[in-house]
Amino acid sequence: MYLPWNASGARVREAENARRNRAEILQAWSQGRLSRRDLIKLGLLTAAGTLVLKNGLSPFAPSAYADDSSIPTGLPRSPLFGVQAFTQPMPRFDVLPRTPVSALSPAPTVQANTTQQVLNPALEGVKPGDTGPIEGRPPGPIWAHQEFTRFAPAIAIQATQEGAKVNTVYNPGVASAFNSGIDPAAQFRPTFHPSLPDQGPLALWTFNGTLPPKLMQVRYGEPVLFRHQNRLPFAVTQNGGFGRHTISTHEHNGHHGAENDGFTGAFFFPGQFYDYHYPVVLAGWRTINPAATDPRAGGPADNGGINKVPGDWRETMSSHWFHDHMFSFTSQNVYKGMAGMFNIYSALDRGNEALNDGVNLRLPSGTAKAWGNLEYDVNLMIADKAWNKNGQLAFDIFQTDGFLGDVMTVNLAYKPYFEVERRKYRFRILNGAVARFFKISLSDGSPMIYIANDGNLLPSPVVATQLDQQGIGERYDIVIDFSRYSVGQKVWMVNLLEHEDGTMPSGTLSLSEALSGSSSDPCVGKFLEFRIVRDPATPDVSQVPAVMIPNPDLSTVPVARQRNFVFGDDGNQTTDDPVTSFRGPWGIGTNGGDKLDADFGRISAAPHSGTREIWTIKNDGGDWDHPIHVHFEEGRILARNGSASNVPAWERGRKDVYRLRPDGSLTISIQFRDFAGMFMEHCHNTTHEDNAMLLRWEIDDNGSPFLRPLPTPIPKPQGVTFEPPTDILRSAF
Ligand SMILES: [Cu+2]
């Protein structure tokens, strides 16, 4: 944990030296000058994976400045340069432009575009004169866009990944009165606060290289082609000490073919693009409501009506996010800025609170446009960060329990304020941290209303004065009614959850304790200020209906089989492929087998297309928690610790991240349908994920062109090659 502000200068220097030593090793690892084997040989990650406590390397190394040598020396605090909390407006997300597909040059192709280009010799393994494909997607039929004709892209969204620069095209999607007065025409600097130093182009790597973070607005019935250009530095050493310039972008929990899922081993290089095809379809479209006759299954039309689509309307999703998924570098890259949000609009969740057609739920949003109004529908990305004495973003991997920052940010702004009207607002809250859990309350203890958990609107809203713990990657959509306050009042969002390290939260504080400032955890307490500034210009017609989205009916879908997955430490590695396998303290045991470290060449499960399975996911220890993400399909939690009655009301919809809780287990029902390919299951504490708590599963019997089993992609700048799986667990098929 971090040193207190009043730590002695000598102790701070000791901690700074320790951090500098660790930073040198992190830099060497992230820049490819140390291999995974070297890390193990150095004893930094032993075979068992536990951190070797080398003096000066670990924040938990014996200290000259602690009475008890087991007391951590701590990390030096991030300097605030005199900046006070709640002195800057919270920027709304920056909405990515939606363009015609014809704006893409070259035009998108069903299989990866293998047109050759001359490669920059600064790329690893590249000799002068080498050529490679312009698109980094693995070539050939297996990685072709599935159903590219049926769900032909209707719009394109383009973004680059690049180093920090000034934003000259900020589009918050709302007038400045709904963005706390921010003038979008002013240049938006890459900084966590106007009075903090700008982030340099090697410190912060974001979508389009700019702040605020980006928002994609999409709707059912309008497939999207997202073209992602990698413009990060060609030299792997140009990373500011952490982060990897190869990337793979996951649209978290998109119901898309695996070629669009940001598979951890389908990464691409600077100078390349990758076309992600997001069909934006309702799960079950092949068999449920195939003629698209149900008006509840649809997307918003530009005239205020509904464009009906096939599929199960009860599978409608709302709040996603997208982020990097680079193998064993996800934590560094997401922390470095590679995260945005993805709002999906539907017949039910139109983003227009006035449309009253018996289908639209009329959730708080706005009325100016037929759909996708953002005035009262606000994305919040909460993340803890840390920076060095120059104010540049800093990271530390030598705490394999999980990296914690000491500075709270919302939408990548340090403790901002947000101006609101006296009416209802929807907040789509994303935990965008590396390893920190949050638990949110309002400073006056007044109620909030859960309407969605992860991407999915709940069967019924749930009123709560404190939200549940929110694990990394989880989204909670809530409604706050500010009409109970008067103009001029303020109320704050407060984090009640204290961490001592990245294993799991160490305790929940009472509201008064959290507000007292007595916690040694700098991220406890107020982090977002709401300023009630005016009455709404027109009456609030938004609603929070008592019934939202009932769960899909599973009674007619037989359970094909059961599997179980145990998440814990003492993972071991049975393979040594230099590209696909990694070692770390964390592992996943499948169906009673040993806990294994991540290898994206290993197939751990291969459910059949069109089936449903029951998965039990279990935490084998009491000293940590793991938020587990299963890609591609929402699951429903049938039981916690064996009992349905342990599932709280706000977890009784569909979910895609499952907090296991210490020693806990969950039983989930999950279906496999519509698309195929290789997907993942992993801990979303991205430190755990990167230290080997990840597995690959696949649906590979979806008919031609799929094979059993699928070959593993091995990306290189000269082109992706394929190799057979390194391992196939006996129980996989
Ligand atoms: Cu974990």
XYZ file of C-alpha atoms and ligand atoms in Angstrom, residues 503 567 586 624-628 683-685 688-689 693, ligand 1:
15
model
C -5.844 -9.878 -3.324
C -9.524 -20.501 -9.653
C -2.366 -17.985 -10.622
C -8.648 -13.429 -2.214
C -11.503 -12.770 -4.557
C -11.658 -13.178 -8.326
C -14.073 -11.471 -10.706
C -14.363 -14.088 -13.458
C -10.018 -13.456 -13.931
C -10.726 -9.783 -14.613
C -8.337 -8.727 -11.898
C -4.197 -12.156 -12.035
C -5.165 -12.578 -15.679
C -5.296 -16.972 -14.698
Cu -8.373 -13.078 -9.741
